[in-house]
Tab-separated table of C-alpha atoms in Angstrom:
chain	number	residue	atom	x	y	z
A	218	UNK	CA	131.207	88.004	66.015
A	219	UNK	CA	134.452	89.115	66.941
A	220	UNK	CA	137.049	87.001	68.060
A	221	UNK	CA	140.251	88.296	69.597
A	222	UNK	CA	143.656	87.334	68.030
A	223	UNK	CA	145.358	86.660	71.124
A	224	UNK	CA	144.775	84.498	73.874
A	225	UNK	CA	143.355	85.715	77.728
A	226	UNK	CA	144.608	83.408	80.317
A	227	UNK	CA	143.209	82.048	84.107
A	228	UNK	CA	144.872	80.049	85.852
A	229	UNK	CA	142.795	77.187	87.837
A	230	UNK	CA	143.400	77.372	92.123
A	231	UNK	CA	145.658	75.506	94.039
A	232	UNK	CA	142.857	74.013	95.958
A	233	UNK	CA	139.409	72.936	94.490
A	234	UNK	CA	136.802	73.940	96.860
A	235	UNK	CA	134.110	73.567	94.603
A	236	UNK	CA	135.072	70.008	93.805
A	237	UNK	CA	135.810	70.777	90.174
A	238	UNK	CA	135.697	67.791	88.370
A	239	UNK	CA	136.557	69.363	84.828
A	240	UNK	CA	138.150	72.689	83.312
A	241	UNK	CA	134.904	73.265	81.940
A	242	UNK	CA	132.913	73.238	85.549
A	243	UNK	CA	135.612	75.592	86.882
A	244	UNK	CA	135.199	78.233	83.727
A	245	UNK	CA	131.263	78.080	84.098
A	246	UNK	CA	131.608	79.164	87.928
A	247	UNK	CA	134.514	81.703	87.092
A	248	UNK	CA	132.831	83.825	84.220
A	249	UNK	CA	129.058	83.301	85.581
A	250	UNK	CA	128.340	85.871	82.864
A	251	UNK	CA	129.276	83.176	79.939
A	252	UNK	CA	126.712	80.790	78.952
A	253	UNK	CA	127.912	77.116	79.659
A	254	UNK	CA	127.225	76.395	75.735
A	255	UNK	CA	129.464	78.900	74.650
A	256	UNK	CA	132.307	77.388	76.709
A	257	UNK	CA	131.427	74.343	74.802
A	258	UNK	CA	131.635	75.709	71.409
A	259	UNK	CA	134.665	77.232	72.432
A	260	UNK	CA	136.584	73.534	72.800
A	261	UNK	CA	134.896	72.315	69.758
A	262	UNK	CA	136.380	74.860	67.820
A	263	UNK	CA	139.705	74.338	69.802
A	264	UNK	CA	139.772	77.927	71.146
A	265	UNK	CA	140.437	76.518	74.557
A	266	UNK	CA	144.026	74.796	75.334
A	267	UNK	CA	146.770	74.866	77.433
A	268	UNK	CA	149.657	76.997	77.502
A	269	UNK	CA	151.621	74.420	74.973
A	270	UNK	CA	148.804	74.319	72.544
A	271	UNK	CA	147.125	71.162	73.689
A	272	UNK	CA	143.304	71.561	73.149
A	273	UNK	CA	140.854	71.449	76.073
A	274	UNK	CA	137.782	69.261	75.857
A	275	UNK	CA	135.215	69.819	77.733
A	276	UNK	CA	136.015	66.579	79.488
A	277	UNK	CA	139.429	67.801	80.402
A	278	UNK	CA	139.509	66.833	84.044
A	279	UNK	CA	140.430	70.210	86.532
A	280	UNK	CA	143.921	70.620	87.055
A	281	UNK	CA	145.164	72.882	89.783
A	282	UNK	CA	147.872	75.462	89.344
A	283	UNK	CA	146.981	75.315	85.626
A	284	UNK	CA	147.058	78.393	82.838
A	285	UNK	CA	143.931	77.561	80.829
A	286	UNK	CA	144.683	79.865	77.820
A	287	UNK	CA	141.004	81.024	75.741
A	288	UNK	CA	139.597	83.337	72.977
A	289	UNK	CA	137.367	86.336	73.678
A	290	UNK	CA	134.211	86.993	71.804
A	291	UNK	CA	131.905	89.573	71.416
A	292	UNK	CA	129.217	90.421	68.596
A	293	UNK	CA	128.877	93.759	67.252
A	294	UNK	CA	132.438	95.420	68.995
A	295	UNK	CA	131.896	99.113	68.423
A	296	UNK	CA	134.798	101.207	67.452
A	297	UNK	CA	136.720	103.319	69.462
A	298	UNK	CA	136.921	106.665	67.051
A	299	UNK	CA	140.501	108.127	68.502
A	300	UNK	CA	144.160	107.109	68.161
A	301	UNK	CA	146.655	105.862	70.406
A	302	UNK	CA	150.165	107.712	70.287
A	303	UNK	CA	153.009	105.597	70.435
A	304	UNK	CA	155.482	108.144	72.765
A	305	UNK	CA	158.456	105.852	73.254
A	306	UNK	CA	159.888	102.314	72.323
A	307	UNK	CA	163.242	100.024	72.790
A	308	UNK	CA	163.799	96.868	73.651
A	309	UNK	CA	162.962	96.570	76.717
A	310	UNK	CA	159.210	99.342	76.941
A	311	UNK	CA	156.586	100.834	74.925
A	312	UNK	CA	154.993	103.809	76.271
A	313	UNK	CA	151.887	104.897	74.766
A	314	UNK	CA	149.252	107.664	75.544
A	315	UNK	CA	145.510	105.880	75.178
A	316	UNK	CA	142.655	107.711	74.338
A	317	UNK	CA	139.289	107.830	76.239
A	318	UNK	CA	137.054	104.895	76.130
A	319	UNK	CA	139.466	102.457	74.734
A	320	UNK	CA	140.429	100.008	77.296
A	321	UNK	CA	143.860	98.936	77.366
A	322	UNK	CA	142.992	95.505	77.346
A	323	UNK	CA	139.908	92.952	76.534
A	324	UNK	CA	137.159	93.524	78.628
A	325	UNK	CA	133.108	93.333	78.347
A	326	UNK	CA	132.238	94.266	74.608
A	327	UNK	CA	135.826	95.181	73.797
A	328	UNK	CA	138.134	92.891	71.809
A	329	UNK	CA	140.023	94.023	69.201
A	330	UNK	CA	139.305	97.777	69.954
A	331	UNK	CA	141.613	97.500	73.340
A	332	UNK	CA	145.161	99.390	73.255
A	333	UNK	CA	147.029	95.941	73.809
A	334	UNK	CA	145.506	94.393	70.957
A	335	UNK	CA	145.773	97.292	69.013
A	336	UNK	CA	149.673	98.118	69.405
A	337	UNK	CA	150.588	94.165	69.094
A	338	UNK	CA	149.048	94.669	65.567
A	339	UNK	CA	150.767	97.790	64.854
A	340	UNK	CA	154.117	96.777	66.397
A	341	UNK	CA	153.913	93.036	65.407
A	342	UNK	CA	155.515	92.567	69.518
A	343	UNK	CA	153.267	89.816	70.391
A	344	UNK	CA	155.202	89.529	73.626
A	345	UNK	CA	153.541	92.874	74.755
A	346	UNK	CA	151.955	92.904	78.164
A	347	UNK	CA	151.073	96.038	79.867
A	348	UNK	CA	152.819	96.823	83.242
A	349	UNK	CA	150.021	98.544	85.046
A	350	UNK	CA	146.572	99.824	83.772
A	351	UNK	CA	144.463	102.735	83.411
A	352	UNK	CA	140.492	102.954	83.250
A	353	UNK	CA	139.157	103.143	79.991
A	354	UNK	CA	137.208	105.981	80.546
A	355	UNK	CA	140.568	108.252	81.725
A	356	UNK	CA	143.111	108.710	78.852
A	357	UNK	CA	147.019	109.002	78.975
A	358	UNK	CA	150.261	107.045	79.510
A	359	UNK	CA	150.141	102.815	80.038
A	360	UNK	CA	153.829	101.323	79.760
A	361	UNK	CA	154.206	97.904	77.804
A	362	UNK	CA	156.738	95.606	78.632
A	363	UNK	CA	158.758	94.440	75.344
A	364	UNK	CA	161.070	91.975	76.550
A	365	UNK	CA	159.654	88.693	78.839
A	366	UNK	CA	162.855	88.717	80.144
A	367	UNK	CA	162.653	92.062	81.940
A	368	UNK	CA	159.323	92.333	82.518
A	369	UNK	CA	159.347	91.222	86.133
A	370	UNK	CA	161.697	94.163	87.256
A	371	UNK	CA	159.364	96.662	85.650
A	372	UNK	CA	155.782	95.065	86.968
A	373	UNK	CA	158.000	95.036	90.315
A	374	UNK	CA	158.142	99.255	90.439
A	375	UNK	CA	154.303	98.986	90.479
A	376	UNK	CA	154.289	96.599	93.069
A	377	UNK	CA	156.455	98.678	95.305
A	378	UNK	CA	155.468	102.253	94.176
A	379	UNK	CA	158.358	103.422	93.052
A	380	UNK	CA	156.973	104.864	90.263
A	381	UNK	CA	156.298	108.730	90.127
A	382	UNK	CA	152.760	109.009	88.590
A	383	UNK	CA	151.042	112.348	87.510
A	384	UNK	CA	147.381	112.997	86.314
A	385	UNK	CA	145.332	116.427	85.688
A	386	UNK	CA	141.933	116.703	85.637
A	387	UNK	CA	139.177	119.092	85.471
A	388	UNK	CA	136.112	119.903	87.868
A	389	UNK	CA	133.378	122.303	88.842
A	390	UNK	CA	134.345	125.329	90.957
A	391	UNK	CA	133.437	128.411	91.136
A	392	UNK	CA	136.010	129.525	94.298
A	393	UNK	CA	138.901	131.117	93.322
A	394	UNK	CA	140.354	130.782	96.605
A	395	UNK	CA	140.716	127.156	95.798
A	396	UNK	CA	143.985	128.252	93.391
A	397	UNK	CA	146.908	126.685	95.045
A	398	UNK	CA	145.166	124.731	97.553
A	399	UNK	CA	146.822	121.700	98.199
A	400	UNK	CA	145.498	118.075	99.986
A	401	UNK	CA	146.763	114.824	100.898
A	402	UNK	CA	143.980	112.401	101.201
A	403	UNK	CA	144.223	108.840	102.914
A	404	UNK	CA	141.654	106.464	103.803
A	405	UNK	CA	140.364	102.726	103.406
A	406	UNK	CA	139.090	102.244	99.795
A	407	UNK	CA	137.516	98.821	99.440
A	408	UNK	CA	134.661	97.510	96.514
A	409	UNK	CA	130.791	99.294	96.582
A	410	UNK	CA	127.815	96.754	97.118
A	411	UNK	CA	127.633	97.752	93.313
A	412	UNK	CA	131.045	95.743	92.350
A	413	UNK	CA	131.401	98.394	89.774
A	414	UNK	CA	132.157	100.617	91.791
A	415	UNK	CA	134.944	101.694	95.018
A	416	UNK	CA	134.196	103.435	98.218
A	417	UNK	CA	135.796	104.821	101.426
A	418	UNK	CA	135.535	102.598	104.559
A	419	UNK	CA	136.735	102.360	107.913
A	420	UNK	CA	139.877	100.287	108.854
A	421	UNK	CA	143.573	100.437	107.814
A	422	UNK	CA	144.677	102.972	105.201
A	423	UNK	CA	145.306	101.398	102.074
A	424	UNK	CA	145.201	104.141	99.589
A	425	UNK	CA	146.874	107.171	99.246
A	426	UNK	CA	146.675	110.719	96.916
A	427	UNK	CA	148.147	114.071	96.930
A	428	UNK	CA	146.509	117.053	94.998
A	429	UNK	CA	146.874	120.568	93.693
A	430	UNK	CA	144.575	122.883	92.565
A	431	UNK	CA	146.524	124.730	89.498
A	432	UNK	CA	144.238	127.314	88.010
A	433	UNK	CA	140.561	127.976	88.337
A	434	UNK	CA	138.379	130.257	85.877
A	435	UNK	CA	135.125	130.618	84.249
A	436	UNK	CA	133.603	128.193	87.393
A	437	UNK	CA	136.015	124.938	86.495
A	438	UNK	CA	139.203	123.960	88.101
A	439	UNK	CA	142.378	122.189	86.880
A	440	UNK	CA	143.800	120.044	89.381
A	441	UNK	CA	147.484	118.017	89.387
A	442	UNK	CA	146.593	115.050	91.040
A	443	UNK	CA	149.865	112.088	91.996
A	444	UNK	CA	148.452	108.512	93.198
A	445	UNK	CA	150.329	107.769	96.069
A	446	UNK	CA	148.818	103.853	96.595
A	447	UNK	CA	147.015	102.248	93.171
A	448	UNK	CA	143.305	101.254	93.598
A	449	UNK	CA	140.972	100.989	91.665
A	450	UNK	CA	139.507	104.818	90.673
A	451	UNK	CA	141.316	105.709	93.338
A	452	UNK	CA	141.483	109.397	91.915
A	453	UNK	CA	138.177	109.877	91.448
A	454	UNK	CA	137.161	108.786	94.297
A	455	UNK	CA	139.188	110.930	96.291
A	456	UNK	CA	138.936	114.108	93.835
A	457	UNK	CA	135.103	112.972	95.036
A	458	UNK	CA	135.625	113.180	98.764
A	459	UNK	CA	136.956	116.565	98.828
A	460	UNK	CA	133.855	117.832	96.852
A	461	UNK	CA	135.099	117.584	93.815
A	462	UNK	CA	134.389	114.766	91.436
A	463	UNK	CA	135.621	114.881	88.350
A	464	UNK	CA	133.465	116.527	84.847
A	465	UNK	CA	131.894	113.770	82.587
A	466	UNK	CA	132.443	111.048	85.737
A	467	UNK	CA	129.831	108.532	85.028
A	468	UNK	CA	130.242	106.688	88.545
A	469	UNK	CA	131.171	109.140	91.041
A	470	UNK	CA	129.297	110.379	93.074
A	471	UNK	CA	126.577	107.858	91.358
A	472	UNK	CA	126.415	105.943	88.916
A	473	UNK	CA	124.291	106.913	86.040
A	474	UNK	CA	122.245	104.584	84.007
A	475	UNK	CA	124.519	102.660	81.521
A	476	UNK	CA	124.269	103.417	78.010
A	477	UNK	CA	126.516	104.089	75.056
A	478	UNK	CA	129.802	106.180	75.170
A	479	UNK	CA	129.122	109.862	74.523
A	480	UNK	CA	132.470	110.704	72.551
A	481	UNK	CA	131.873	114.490	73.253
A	482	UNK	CA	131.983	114.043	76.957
A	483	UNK	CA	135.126	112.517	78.423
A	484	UNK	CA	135.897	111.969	81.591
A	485	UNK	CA	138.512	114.803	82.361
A	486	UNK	CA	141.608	112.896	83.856
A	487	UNK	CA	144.128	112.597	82.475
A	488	UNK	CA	147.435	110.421	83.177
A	489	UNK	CA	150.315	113.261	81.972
A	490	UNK	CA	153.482	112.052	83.227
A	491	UNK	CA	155.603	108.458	84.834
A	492	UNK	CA	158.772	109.093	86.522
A	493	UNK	CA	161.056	106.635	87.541
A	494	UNK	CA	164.551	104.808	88.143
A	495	UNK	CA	164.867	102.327	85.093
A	496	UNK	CA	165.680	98.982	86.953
A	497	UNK	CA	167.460	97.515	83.952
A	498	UNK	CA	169.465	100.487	82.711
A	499	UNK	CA	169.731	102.835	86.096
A	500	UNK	CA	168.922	105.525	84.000
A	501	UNK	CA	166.053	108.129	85.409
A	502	UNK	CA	163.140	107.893	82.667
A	503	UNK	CA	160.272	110.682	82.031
A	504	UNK	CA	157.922	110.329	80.091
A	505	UNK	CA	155.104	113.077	79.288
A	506	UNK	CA	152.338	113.068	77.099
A	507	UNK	CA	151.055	116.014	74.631
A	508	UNK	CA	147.439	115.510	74.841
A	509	UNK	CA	145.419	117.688	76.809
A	510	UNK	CA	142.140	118.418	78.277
A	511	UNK	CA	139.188	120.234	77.509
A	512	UNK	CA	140.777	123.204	79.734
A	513	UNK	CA	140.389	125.997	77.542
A	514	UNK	CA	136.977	126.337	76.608
């Protein structure tokens, strides 16, 4: 069984629709996927408590507002067979360029094999939070912020979209007429009937992409792609919409039967570059990556 090192967090709602009489009732409705006796075991082995430390029982009555601070576990975690880079660090960010199929933090199977968990061990930061997130199946840059105090102003670029984002990926083509062709693609993205999954709606335009088509040979493409909004696969659905989804994409256009990782097939995105206006320093930061795709072959 592994058991992560570092505590994953939900806070309890302001209002308590279900009639929550304990922290325990709440956590059984919010992770459905977690066996009430686990939860259980869980407070008897105090991995449950509040953000001070004080251990949750599962008698604890609900408290709105509150953190409830708990330990993931998962049996078996596979390993993730491919390094992080560390490309930057001062006191105030980390930048690092993740590899395919690590996630950059906890999530389903993964504990310790997430690139959170993984740079708080090699960096001994345990304040480390990531400022915005990538899928774990696209590698590339994810910023960390180093100092609490900061943080806030640097999570607050995301918010506003301030930040200058670039990705490259690879798909099919055999059209070498689509060299240079440029789109900007905006439309209503909202969650598939599978919840897995995003697709394009009608309504209000809520997500935003522009891309380039930079070289095409031997029936592939490589494509510069910048994220104009931030949903979820927002790239690959859109690289989807205009005919071409992305090689190795294991959800778009559908969803293939799950199984486990193929390390020789990666999805081909990748997030290359973040521009932006420090909001601590005023300096302008870049940051690139040197990894690449499978382009060349």
């Amino acid at each position: 069984m592994g058991r992560s090192q570092y505590a994953s967090s939900v806070v309890m709602p302001s209002n308590n629709p279900a009639q929550y009489e304990t922290v325990l009732d709440f956590l059984i409705v919010r992770f459905p996927r977690i066996d009430a006796e686990i939860w259980r075991q869980r407070m008897l082995d105090g991995n449950v408590h509040w953000e001070g430390g004080d251990p949750i029982s599962e008698a604890t009555p609900f408290t709105a507002n509150a953190r409830v601070f708990y330990y993931r576990e998962v049996p078996d975690e596979p390993e993730i067979p491919f390094q992080e880079l560390i490309i930057h660090q001062d006191d105030e960010l980390l930048v690092a360029c993740k590899p395919h199929f690590l996630p950059v933090t906890p999530a389903g199977i993964y504990v310790q094999q997430c690139l959170l968990n993984r740079l708080r061990e090699r960096t001994g930061i345990d304040a480390l939070t990531p400022i915005h997130r990538i899928d774990r199946d696209t590698a590339g840059l994810v910023m960390f912020s180093v100092n609490p105090e900061t943080r806030g102003a640097y999570q607050q670029m995301f918010a506003e979209g301030t930040v200058q984002k670039t990705y490259q990926a690879v798909a099919a083509c055999d059209d070498s007429a689509m060299k240079g062709k440029r789109w900007l693609i905006e439309n209503r993205m909202d969650t598939a009937e599978q919840w897995f999954r995003m697709s394009i709606t009608e309504g209000e335009i809520n997500a935003r992409s522009t891309v380039n088509c930079i070289d095409v040979k031997n029936g592939r493409a490589l494509f510069e792609l910048s994220p104009l909004t931030g949903k979820t696969h927002q790239l690959r659905v859109h690289m989807n919409s205009i005919g071409f989804p992305l090689e190795n994409d294991r959800l778009y256009p559908d969803a293939l039967p799950k199984g486990e990782d193929d390390f020789g097939k990666p999805l081909q995105l990748l997030a290359k570059e973040v521009e932006f206006v420090d909001p601590v320093t005023g300096e302008q930061r870049h940051f690139q990556t040197t990894r690449g795709l499978n382009w060349s072959a």
